[in-house]
Each structure stands twice: as C-alpha cells, then as structure tokens.
Amino acid sequence: ETGVTQTPRHLVMGMTNKKSLKCEQHLGHNAMYWYKQSAKKPLELMFVYSLEERVENNSVPSRFSPECPNSSHLFLHLHTLQPEDSALYLCASSPRGGALGSGELFFGEGSRLTVL
Amino acid sequence: AQRVTQPEKLLSVFKGAPVELKCNYSYSGSPELFWYVQYSRQRLQLLLRHISRESIKGFTADLNKGETSFHLKKPFAQEEDSAMYYCALRNAGNMLTFGGGTRLMVKP
C-alpha cells in the first residue's frame, strides 16, 4: 500500500488503558508528524520527527509518548488519557526534515480516538 | 507567535457563483502560505502554495502582506468544490500552523 497509513482507524479506550496509534509511510519521506484535530480547535502540531529524531514537542502532555523507530514508522503511545483527549489524530510525512521543502505534507486518514 | 485565522466556519454558495475563503495571519517574519483541502471521505491534501503563484482547479490565492491575508478565490464555484479548506502558514522554523478551517458548500 502506498501513501500514509494509520491504524487503527477507530479506538475507544478507558482512562486507565494503554494503547498505541501506528503510522506507516511508503513514500520515502524522512520527516513524520503527529497532529491533533479536535472538533472546536484548529489542527494542532504535536510532534515532529526528522530522520528519526524528535525536533518539535510543542508542550504536549507526557501521557502522549511518540516513538519513531525508523523513517517509515511512527507511533503514538497513549497512557492514562483524559476524555478531553478524544480527537482525530492525524499522521503526516514530508520529503525533508526540519526544512519541509515544498511545504507539502502528506496526511493519513487519521485515527479517531474516544476516551471514556 | 504566529496565528492563522479563518473567520468563516461555513460558507455556502450556489453553483456558478464566485467564492472567496478568507484567511488572515499574524507572523513577524516573512511568511509562506498554503491552502489545504479535505474532500468528503478523503484525506487532507495540499491545494496550492503562494510561492508557486499557480491556479489549481480554478482556485487562486494572492498573498497580501499589507493586509496580512491570503484569501482563496474561484470565479465560478462547482459542486465538486464542496470540502473543508484550511489555510496554513510555514514559519522560519519550517513548521506549519493551520487555521480552523472553512467548510465550503456549493449548492446546485
């Protein structure tokens, strides 16, 4: 499969659960991103990885923990989340790291998270 | 700090009418602006970027530094233009900040 793929597409979890979101890209890009999309807020940048090193944290709570084992895979580990963390989590990739090159991000379809 | 503002959450026009989606930004440096679009059941994708000065699907956008705006325009809207549109700004650190989005509905 080509492009940016996110799994699972939907996730329901309790506040005490531990779960992970996965993102995979087959575009040969070396920068990957996590964005949070809430109903009443703009897209919020959470994390950026360039060449597998984190370059932007953006003051995200520690209950969100990213992992980038290689340039094709990105995870978002979730632990003791709150109901207000319910949102659509979008993964994106771009051809270059800190310099976005053309400025084009390639997005996945998102993982819809509901925290009960 | 930078900010991107899209004042209209919803814009509804009839087919064939002109459309303008507003975007204003605040940024102390030299900005790069983009428009992204999300059609129904599709992923978010780049529509156009100001540095290219291109017209994509009949849409154009001009960066007005005096008014700090980057409005998206199309002279004759089509039903297939119905989508969510997001304005975005890239800063000197190469990070993209998005506006809140505007839903465009083109009625037949």
Tab-separated table of N, CA, C and O in Angstrom, chain A:
chain	number	residue	atom	x	y	z
A	1	GLU	N	0.838	-1.198	0.000
A	1	GLU	CA	0.000	0.000	0.000
A	1	GLU	C	0.873	1.248	0.000
A	1	GLU	O	1.886	1.295	0.668
A	2	THR	N	0.476	2.240	-0.780
A	2	THR	CA	1.263	3.462	-0.882
A	2	THR	C	0.667	4.538	-0.006
A	2	THR	O	-0.436	4.413	0.501
A	3	GLY	N	1.420	5.639	0.157
A	3	GLY	CA	0.904	6.755	0.919
A	3	GLY	C	1.140	6.575	2.408
A	3	GLY	O	2.042	5.853	2.843
A	4	VAL	N	0.344	7.287	3.187
A	4	VAL	CA	0.462	7.270	4.639
A	4	VAL	C	-0.719	6.489	5.216
A	4	VAL	O	-1.871	6.827	4.949
A	5	THR	N	-0.406	5.458	5.977
A	5	THR	CA	-1.430	4.561	6.517
A	5	THR	C	-1.447	4.637	8.029
A	5	THR	O	-0.402	4.525	8.671
A	6	GLN	N	-2.642	4.803	8.603
A	6	GLN	CA	-2.761	4.872	10.054
A	6	GLN	C	-3.659	3.742	10.554
A	6	GLN	O	-4.700	3.458	9.965
A	7	THR	N	-3.238	3.140	11.654
A	7	THR	CA	-4.052	2.124	12.312
A	7	THR	C	-3.991	2.307	13.818
A	7	THR	O	-2.958	2.772	14.347
A	8	PRO	N	-5.063	1.988	14.536
A	8	PRO	CA	-6.379	1.671	13.986
A	8	PRO	C	-7.086	2.926	13.497
A	8	PRO	O	-6.680	4.044	13.810
A	9	ARG	N	-8.125	2.756	12.744
A	9	ARG	CA	-8.894	3.918	12.281
A	9	ARG	C	-9.789	4.470	13.377
A	9	ARG	O	-10.071	5.665	13.417
A	10	HIS	N	-10.218	3.574	14.257
A	10	HIS	CA	-11.054	3.972	15.389
A	10	HIS	C	-10.553	3.257	16.641
A	10	HIS	O	-10.180	2.084	16.582
A	11	LEU	N	-10.559	3.993	17.742
A	11	LEU	CA	-10.104	3.410	19.003
A	11	LEU	C	-10.919	4.003	20.140
A	11	LEU	O	-11.055	5.228	20.239
A	12	VAL	N	-11.444	3.120	20.980
A	12	VAL	CA	-12.143	3.541	22.186
A	12	VAL	C	-11.362	2.984	23.373
A	12	VAL	O	-11.050	1.793	23.399
A	13	MET	N	-11.035	3.820	24.308
A	13	MET	CA	-10.257	3.352	25.448
A	13	MET	C	-10.701	4.049	26.725
A	13	MET	O	-11.232	5.168	26.703
A	14	GLY	N	-10.477	3.346	27.817
A	14	GLY	CA	-10.735	3.926	29.121
A	14	GLY	C	-9.548	4.740	29.582
A	14	GLY	O	-8.466	4.676	29.003
A	15	MET	N	-9.764	5.489	30.633
A	15	MET	CA	-8.721	6.401	31.095
A	15	MET	C	-7.519	5.667	31.670
A	15	MET	O	-6.428	6.238	31.739
A	16	THR	N	-7.690	4.425	32.043
A	16	THR	CA	-6.565	3.697	32.633
A	16	THR	C	-5.855	2.798	31.628
A	16	THR	O	-4.881	2.142	31.956
A	17	ASN	N	-6.378	2.749	30.416
A	17	ASN	CA	-5.786	1.864	29.413
A	17	ASN	C	-4.471	2.408	28.874
A	17	ASN	O	-4.170	3.605	28.971
A	18	LYS	N	-3.726	1.489	28.269
A	18	LYS	CA	-2.559	1.863	27.472
A	18	LYS	C	-2.782	1.341	26.064
A	18	LYS	O	-3.043	0.148	25.880
A	19	LYS	N	-2.670	2.221	25.101
A	19	LYS	CA	-2.846	1.833	23.712
A	19	LYS	C	-1.833	2.596	22.863
A	19	LYS	O	-1.182	3.534	23.335
A	20	SER	N	-1.745	2.201	21.594
A	20	SER	CA	-0.825	2.886	20.684
A	20	SER	C	-1.482	3.112	19.335
A	20	SER	O	-2.247	2.260	18.865
A	21	LEU	N	-1.154	4.231	18.727
A	21	LEU	CA	-1.540	4.516	17.356
A	21	LEU	C	-0.303	4.297	16.484
A	21	LEU	O	0.817	4.636	16.875
A	22	LYS	N	-0.563	3.777	15.300
A	22	LYS	CA	0.554	3.483	14.401
A	22	LYS	C	0.392	4.240	13.091
A	22	LYS	O	-0.719	4.396	12.582
A	23	CYS	N	1.518	4.677	12.572
A	23	CYS	CA	1.538	5.363	11.278
A	23	CYS	C	2.675	4.790	10.452
A	23	CYS	O	3.780	4.570	10.958
A	24	GLU	N	2.394	4.565	9.185
A	24	GLU	CA	3.403	3.994	8.287
A	24	GLU	C	3.347	4.749	6.959
A	24	GLU	O	2.266	5.019	6.447
A	25	GLN	N	4.511	5.092	6.449
A	25	GLN	CA	4.517	5.770	5.147
A	25	GLN	C	5.463	5.043	4.196
A	25	GLN	O	6.540	4.596	4.580
A	26	HIS	N	5.010	4.953	2.958
A	26	HIS	CA	5.757	4.258	1.907
A	26	HIS	C	6.125	5.226	0.796
A	26	HIS	O	6.121	4.873	-0.379
A	27	LEU	N	6.433	6.461	1.193
A	27	LEU	CA	6.735	7.498	0.218
A	27	LEU	C	8.211	7.842	0.180
A	27	LEU	O	8.618	8.728	-0.575
A	28	GLY	N	8.987	7.194	1.024
A	28	GLY	CA	10.411	7.511	1.067
A	28	GLY	C	10.725	8.814	1.777
A	28	GLY	O	11.817	9.350	1.643
A	29	HIS	N	9.766	9.337	2.538
A	29	HIS	CA	9.993	10.587	3.261
A	29	HIS	C	10.809	10.327	4.518
A	29	HIS	O	10.836	9.213	5.036
A	30	ASN	N	11.450	11.385	5.010
A	30	ASN	CA	12.232	11.203	6.231
A	30	ASN	C	11.809	12.146	7.342
A	30	ASN	O	12.545	12.356	8.302
A	31	ALA	N	10.638	12.735	7.235
A	31	ALA	CA	10.080	13.509	8.340
A	31	ALA	C	8.644	13.055	8.554
A	31	ALA	O	7.900	12.837	7.587
A	32	MET	N	8.259	12.904	9.817
A	32	MET	CA	6.908	12.454	10.140
A	32	MET	C	6.351	13.284	11.282
A	32	MET	O	7.105	13.789	12.127
A	33	TYR	N	5.032	13.426	11.293
A	33	TYR	CA	4.382	14.364	12.201
A	33	TYR	C	3.146	13.724	12.828
A	33	TYR	O	2.450	12.923	12.185
A	34	TRP	N	2.820	14.133	14.035
A	34	TRP	CA	1.520	13.873	14.644
A	34	TRP	C	0.800	15.199	14.834
A	34	TRP	O	1.357	16.142	15.411
A	35	TYR	N	-0.442	15.238	14.343
A	35	TYR	CA	-1.322	16.378	14.555
A	35	TYR	C	-2.563	15.900	15.298
A	35	TYR	O	-3.028	14.790	15.094
A	36	LYS	N	-3.125	16.796	16.095
A	36	LYS	CA	-4.386	16.518	16.778
A	36	LYS	C	-5.459	17.420	16.181
A	36	LYS	O	-5.244	18.639	16.045
A	37	GLN	N	-6.576	16.820	15.812
A	37	GLN	CA	-7.685	17.595	15.260
A	37	GLN	C	-8.906	17.414	16.146
A	37	GLN	O	-9.528	16.356	16.153
A	38	SER	N	-9.236	18.449	16.905
A	38	SER	CA	-10.422	18.424	17.769
A	38	SER	C	-11.561	19.136	17.076
A	38	SER	O	-11.356	19.904	16.139
A	39	ALA	N	-12.750	18.906	17.586
A	39	ALA	CA	-13.940	19.458	16.931
A	39	ALA	C	-13.924	20.983	16.909
A	39	ALA	O	-14.350	21.601	15.946
A	40	LYS	N	-13.423	21.583	17.944
A	40	LYS	CA	-13.548	23.036	18.048
A	40	LYS	C	-12.219	23.765	18.014
A	40	LYS	O	-12.142	24.936	18.371
A	41	LYS	N	-11.181	23.095	17.596
A	41	LYS	CA	-9.858	23.729	17.547
A	41	LYS	C	-9.201	23.486	16.201
A	41	LYS	O	-9.497	22.493	15.535
A	42	PRO	N	-8.275	24.361	15.824
A	42	PRO	CA	-7.511	24.101	14.599
A	42	PRO	C	-6.626	22.866	14.769
A	42	PRO	O	-6.391	22.415	15.890
A	43	LEU	N	-6.121	22.386	13.657
A	43	LEU	CA	-5.125	21.321	13.696
A	43	LEU	C	-3.947	21.753	14.566
A	43	LEU	O	-3.376	22.817	14.373
A	44	GLU	N	-3.605	20.899	15.541
A	44	GLU	CA	-2.512	21.241	16.446
A	44	GLU	C	-1.339	20.300	16.219
A	44	GLU	O	-1.498	19.080	16.300
A	45	LEU	N	-0.179	20.875	15.947
A	45	LEU	CA	1.021	20.072	15.796
A	45	LEU	C	1.445	19.533	17.163
A	45	LEU	O	1.565	20.286	18.121
A	46	MET	N	1.661	18.218	17.230
A	46	MET	CA	2.073	17.595	18.488
A	46	MET	C	3.564	17.261	18.474
A	46	MET	O	4.304	17.651	19.364
A	47	PHE	N	3.975	16.504	17.483
A	47	PHE	CA	5.360	16.048	17.417
A	47	PHE	C	5.844	16.050	15.971
A	47	PHE	O	5.072	15.824	15.049
A	48	VAL	N	7.139	16.303	15.837
A	48	VAL	CA	7.789	16.193	14.534
A	48	VAL	C	9.034	15.353	14.708
A	48	VAL	O	9.803	15.555	15.646
A	49	TYR	N	9.222	14.420	13.806
A	49	TYR	CA	10.452	13.635	13.763
A	49	TYR	C	11.128	13.866	12.421
A	49	TYR	O	10.499	13.754	11.372
A	50	SER	N	12.398	14.181	12.475
A	50	SER	CA	13.189	14.333	11.269
A	50	SER	C	14.353	13.355	11.349
A	50	SER	O	15.134	13.414	12.301
A	51	LEU	N	14.440	12.489	10.379
A	51	LEU	CA	15.493	11.473	10.375
A	51	LEU	C	15.510	10.720	11.701
A	51	LEU	O	16.565	10.471	12.279
A	52	GLU	N	14.295	10.401	12.165
A	52	GLU	CA	14.080	9.592	13.363
A	52	GLU	C	14.442	10.282	14.664
A	52	GLU	O	14.427	9.663	15.726
A	53	GLU	N	14.737	11.571	14.630
A	53	GLU	CA	14.984	12.322	15.855
A	53	GLU	C	13.882	13.350	16.041
A	53	GLU	O	13.489	14.030	15.103
A	54	ARG	N	13.420	13.476	17.296
A	54	ARG	CA	12.340	14.410	17.558
A	54	ARG	C	12.873	15.835	17.523
A	54	ARG	O	13.858	16.165	18.191
A	55	VAL	N	12.207	16.690	16.762
A	55	VAL	CA	12.657	18.075	16.647
A	55	VAL	C	11.637	19.070	17.158
A	55	VAL	O	11.898	20.251	17.240
A	56	GLU	N	10.455	18.622	17.501
A	56	GLU	CA	9.424	19.544	17.979
A	56	GLU	C	8.535	18.797	18.941
A	56	GLU	O	8.033	17.748	18.625
A	57	ASN	N	8.322	19.324	20.119
A	57	ASN	CA	7.493	18.664	21.111
A	57	ASN	C	6.171	19.395	21.288
A	57	ASN	O	5.142	18.802	21.448
A	58	ASN	N	6.254	20.706	21.246
A	58	ASN	CA	5.064	21.547	21.317
A	58	ASN	C	4.293	21.412	22.620
A	58	ASN	O	3.073	21.517	22.631
A	59	SER	N	4.996	21.121	23.688
A	59	SER	CA	4.371	21.128	25.019
A	59	SER	C	3.192	20.179	25.130
A	59	SER	O	2.157	20.536	25.692
A	60	VAL	N	3.345	19.026	24.585
A	60	VAL	CA	2.295	18.013	24.669
A	60	VAL	C	2.407	17.293	26.007
A	60	VAL	O	3.513	16.981	26.452
A	61	PRO	N	1.273	16.999	26.660
A	61	PRO	CA	1.338	16.284	27.947
A	61	PRO	C	2.061	14.949	27.826
A	61	PRO	O	2.007	14.290	26.785
A	62	SER	N	2.681	14.551	28.903
A	62	SER	CA	3.505	13.331	28.883
A	62	SER	C	2.685	12.064	28.735
A	62	SER	O	3.249	10.993	28.501
A	63	ARG	N	1.374	12.162	28.867
A	63	ARG	CA	0.548	10.968	28.648
A	63	ARG	C	0.531	10.561	27.173
A	63	ARG	O	0.045	9.502	26.824
A	64	PHE	N	1.071	11.440	26.319
A	64	PHE	CA	1.292	11.105	24.916
A	64	PHE	C	2.793	10.898	24.728
A	64	PHE	O	3.577	11.818	24.989
A	65	SER	N	3.165	9.741	24.220
A	65	SER	CA	4.581	9.440	24.061
A	65	SER	C	4.845	8.955	22.648
A	65	SER	O	4.369	7.891	22.257
A	66	PRO	N	5.577	9.716	21.844
A	66	PRO	CA	5.838	9.293	20.470
A	66	PRO	C	7.047	8.372	20.389
A	66	PRO	O	7.923	8.371	21.262
A	67	GLU	N	7.068	7.599	19.327
A	67	GLU	CA	8.213	6.738	19.046
A	67	GLU	C	8.399	6.648	17.551
A	67	GLU	O	7.423	6.445	16.819
A	68	CYS	N	9.615	6.805	17.105
A	68	CYS	CA	9.913	6.729	15.675
A	68	CYS	C	11.094	5.784	15.478
A	68	CYS	O	12.239	6.229	15.459
A	69	PRO	N	10.830	4.489	15.321
A	69	PRO	CA	11.919	3.515	15.229
A	69	PRO	C	12.707	3.592	13.924
A	69	PRO	O	13.871	3.208	13.895
A	70	ASN	N	12.079	4.068	12.876
A	70	ASN	CA	12.763	4.252	11.592
A	70	ASN	C	11.985	5.276	10.788
A	70	ASN	O	10.914	5.723	11.200
A	71	SER	N	12.503	5.639	9.648
A	71	SER	CA	11.901	6.749	8.899
A	71	SER	C	10.542	6.407	8.304
A	71	SER	O	9.841	7.304	7.826
A	72	SER	N	10.158	5.139	8.349
A	72	SER	CA	8.875	4.758	7.751
A	72	SER	C	7.761	4.574	8.765
A	72	SER	O	6.600	4.459	8.381
A	73	HIS	N	8.107	4.511	10.041
A	73	HIS	CA	7.119	4.195	11.060
A	73	HIS	C	7.121	5.219	12.186
A	73	HIS	O	8.173	5.676	12.627
A	74	LEU	N	5.924	5.507	12.648
A	74	LEU	CA	5.753	6.447	13.749
A	74	LEU	C	4.631	5.936	14.633
A	74	LEU	O	3.592	5.499	14.124
A	75	PHE	N	4.866	5.971	15.936
A	75	PHE	CA	3.863	5.528	16.889
A	75	PHE	C	3.512	6.668	17.830
A	75	PHE	O	4.315	7.575	18.072
A	76	LEU	N	2.311	6.586	18.364
A	76	LEU	CA	1.907	7.481	19.443
A	76	LEU	C	1.350	6.602	20.550
A	76	LEU	O	0.279	6.018	20.408
A	77	HIS	N	2.116	6.489	21.630
A	77	HIS	CA	1.709	5.671	22.762
A	77	HIS	C	0.848	6.505	23.700
A	77	HIS	O	1.198	7.654	24.029
A	78	LEU	N	-0.252	5.901	24.114
A	78	LEU	CA	-1.254	6.609	24.898
A	78	LEU	C	-1.397	5.963	26.268
A	78	LEU	O	-1.538	4.731	26.352
A	79	HIS	N	-1.397	6.770	27.307
A	79	HIS	CA	-1.448	6.214	28.665
A	79	HIS	C	-2.154	7.181	29.593
A	79	HIS	O	-1.805	8.360	29.643
A	80	THR	N	-3.148	6.675	30.304
A	80	THR	CA	-3.953	7.461	31.255
A	80	THR	C	-4.453	8.755	30.638
A	80	THR	O	-4.222	9.860	31.152
A	81	LEU	N	-5.131	8.591	29.522
A	81	LEU	CA	-5.673	9.761	28.839
A	81	LEU	C	-6.915	10.287	29.546
A	81	LEU	O	-7.517	9.613	30.385
A	82	GLN	N	-7.298	11.486	29.148
A	82	GLN	CA	-8.471	12.143	29.676
A	82	GLN	C	-9.548	12.228	28.593
A	82	GLN	O	-9.230	12.216	27.402
A	83	PRO	N	-10.795	12.361	28.984
A	83	PRO	CA	-11.858	12.477	27.958
A	83	PRO	C	-11.613	13.618	26.981
A	83	PRO	O	-11.961	13.492	25.794
A	84	GLU	N	-10.982	14.694	27.415
A	84	GLU	CA	-10.731	15.818	26.508
A	84	GLU	C	-9.665	15.507	25.462
A	84	GLU	O	-9.429	16.311	24.538
A	85	ASP	N	-9.014	14.358	25.589
A	85	ASP	CA	-8.050	13.926	24.573
A	85	ASP	C	-8.745	13.252	23.391
A	85	ASP	O	-8.079	12.928	22.392
A	86	SER	N	-10.017	13.043	23.506
A	86	SER	CA	-10.773	12.467	22.384
A	86	SER	C	-10.669	13.400	21.191
A	86	SER	O	-10.963	14.595	21.304
A	87	ALA	N	-10.239	12.856	20.072
A	87	ALA	CA	-9.995	13.685	18.884
A	87	ALA	C	-9.612	12.783	17.719
A	87	ALA	O	-9.495	11.563	17.873
A	88	LEU	N	-9.406	13.405	16.589
A	88	LEU	CA	-8.839	12.708	15.432
A	88	LEU	C	-7.342	12.995	15.420
A	88	LEU	O	-6.927	14.145	15.444
A	89	TYR	N	-6.548	11.936	15.401
A	89	TYR	CA	-5.098	12.100	15.394
A	89	TYR	C	-4.593	11.787	13.991
A	89	TYR	O	-4.776	10.688	13.471
A	90	LEU	N	-3.973	12.798	13.412
A	90	LEU	CA	-3.502	12.687	12.047
A	90	LEU	C	-1.992	12.549	12.002
A	90	LEU	O	-1.272	13.277	12.688
A	91	CYS	N	-1.561	11.634	11.193
A	91	CYS	CA	-0.142	11.471	10.928
A	91	CYS	C	0.150	12.070	9.554
A	91	CYS	O	-0.697	12.031	8.655
A	92	ALA	N	1.333	12.639	9.392
A	92	ALA	CA	1.736	13.189	8.103
A	92	ALA	C	3.221	12.936	7.903
A	92	ALA	O	3.965	12.711	8.858
A	93	SER	N	3.625	12.978	6.651
A	93	SER	CA	5.050	12.868	6.338
A	93	SER	C	5.403	13.912	5.297
A	93	SER	O	4.535	14.460	4.601
A	94	SER	N	6.690	14.203	5.199
A	94	SER	CA	7.159	15.153	4.184
A	94	SER	C	8.533	14.712	3.712
A	94	SER	O	9.235	13.976	4.413
A	95	PRO	N	8.926	15.188	2.536
A	95	PRO	CA	10.174	14.686	1.943
A	95	PRO	C	11.429	15.043	2.699
A	95	PRO	O	12.412	14.335	2.624
A	96	ARG	N	11.399	16.167	3.436
A	96	ARG	CA	12.608	16.534	4.141
A	96	ARG	C	12.278	16.801	5.586
A	96	ARG	O	11.138	17.027	5.948
A	97	GLY	N	13.278	16.840	6.423
A	97	GLY	CA	13.096	17.003	7.853
A	97	GLY	C	12.681	18.389	8.242
A	97	GLY	O	11.654	18.895	7.840
A	98	GLY	N	13.487	19.065	9.031
A	98	GLY	CA	13.121	20.385	9.527
A	98	GLY	C	12.765	21.321	8.395
A	98	GLY	O	11.862	22.114	8.484
A	99	ALA	N	13.441	21.242	7.296
A	99	ALA	CA	13.052	22.015	6.110
A	99	ALA	C	11.999	21.207	5.375
A	99	ALA	O	12.258	20.097	4.934
A	100	LEU	N	10.818	21.733	5.267
A	100	LEU	CA	9.745	20.979	4.645
A	100	LEU	C	9.852	20.945	3.134
A	100	LEU	O	9.020	20.358	2.473
A	101	GLY	N	10.882	21.560	2.590
A	101	GLY	CA	10.992	21.540	1.142
A	101	GLY	C	9.892	22.367	0.533
A	101	GLY	O	9.763	23.560	0.781
A	102	SER	N	9.029	21.714	-0.198
A	102	SER	CA	7.952	22.420	-0.884
A	102	SER	C	6.868	22.874	0.089
A	102	SER	O	6.009	23.660	-0.279
A	103	GLY	N	6.917	22.417	1.320
A	103	GLY	CA	5.861	22.757	2.270
A	103	GLY	C	4.699	21.800	2.216
A	103	GLY	O	3.696	21.997	2.882
A	104	GLU	N	4.826	20.738	1.435
A	104	GLU	CA	3.706	19.822	1.302
A	104	GLU	C	3.811	18.681	2.312
A	104	GLU	O	4.821	17.976	2.367
A	105	LEU	N	2.761	18.533	3.075
A	105	LEU	CA	2.627	17.401	3.978
A	105	LEU	C	1.669	16.398	3.348
A	105	LEU	O	0.677	16.778	2.733
A	106	PHE	N	1.992	15.128	3.531
A	106	PHE	CA	1.134	14.054	3.044
A	106	PHE	C	0.481	13.413	4.267
A	106	PHE	O	1.175	12.863	5.120
A	107	PHE	N	-0.835	13.488	4.327
A	107	PHE	CA	-1.547	13.056	5.524
A	107	PHE	C	-2.121	11.651	5.382
A	107	PHE	O	-2.485	11.201	4.287
A	108	GLY	N	-2.242	11.000	6.537
A	108	GLY	CA	-3.011	9.777	6.630
A	108	GLY	C	-4.475	10.129	6.833
A	108	GLY	O	-4.855	11.310	6.888
A	109	GLU	N	-5.296	9.085	6.947
A	109	GLU	CA	-6.733	9.309	7.103
A	109	GLU	C	-7.126	9.564	8.554
A	109	GLU	O	-8.250	9.956	8.830
A	110	GLY	N	-6.198	9.335	9.445
A	110	GLY	CA	-6.457	9.647	10.841
A	110	GLY	C	-6.921	8.458	11.661
A	110	GLY	O	-7.447	7.473	11.129
A	111	SER	N	-6.701	8.574	12.964
A	111	SER	CA	-7.205	7.607	13.939
A	111	SER	C	-8.156	8.357	14.868
A	111	SER	O	-7.751	9.311	15.536
A	112	ARG	N	-9.400	7.921	14.858
A	112	ARG	CA	-10.415	8.580	15.692
A	112	ARG	C	-10.373	7.965	17.084
A	112	ARG	O	-10.675	6.799	17.260
A	113	LEU	N	-9.986	8.750	18.060
A	113	LEU	CA	-9.826	8.265	19.432
A	113	LEU	C	-10.956	8.791	20.311
A	113	LEU	O	-11.243	9.997	20.310
A	114	THR	N	-11.548	7.875	21.058
A	114	THR	CA	-12.557	8.246	22.042
A	114	THR	C	-12.098	7.735	23.405
A	114	THR	O	-11.828	6.536	23.557
A	115	VAL	N	-12.005	8.633	24.356
A	115	VAL	CA	-11.593	8.269	25.715
A	115	VAL	C	-12.808	8.349	26.637
A	115	VAL	O	-13.446	9.404	26.750
A	116	LEU	N	-13.121	7.229	27.241
A	116	LEU	CA	-14.308	7.192	28.098
A	116	LEU	C	-13.963	7.470	29.550
A	116	LEU	O	-12.843	7.186	29.990
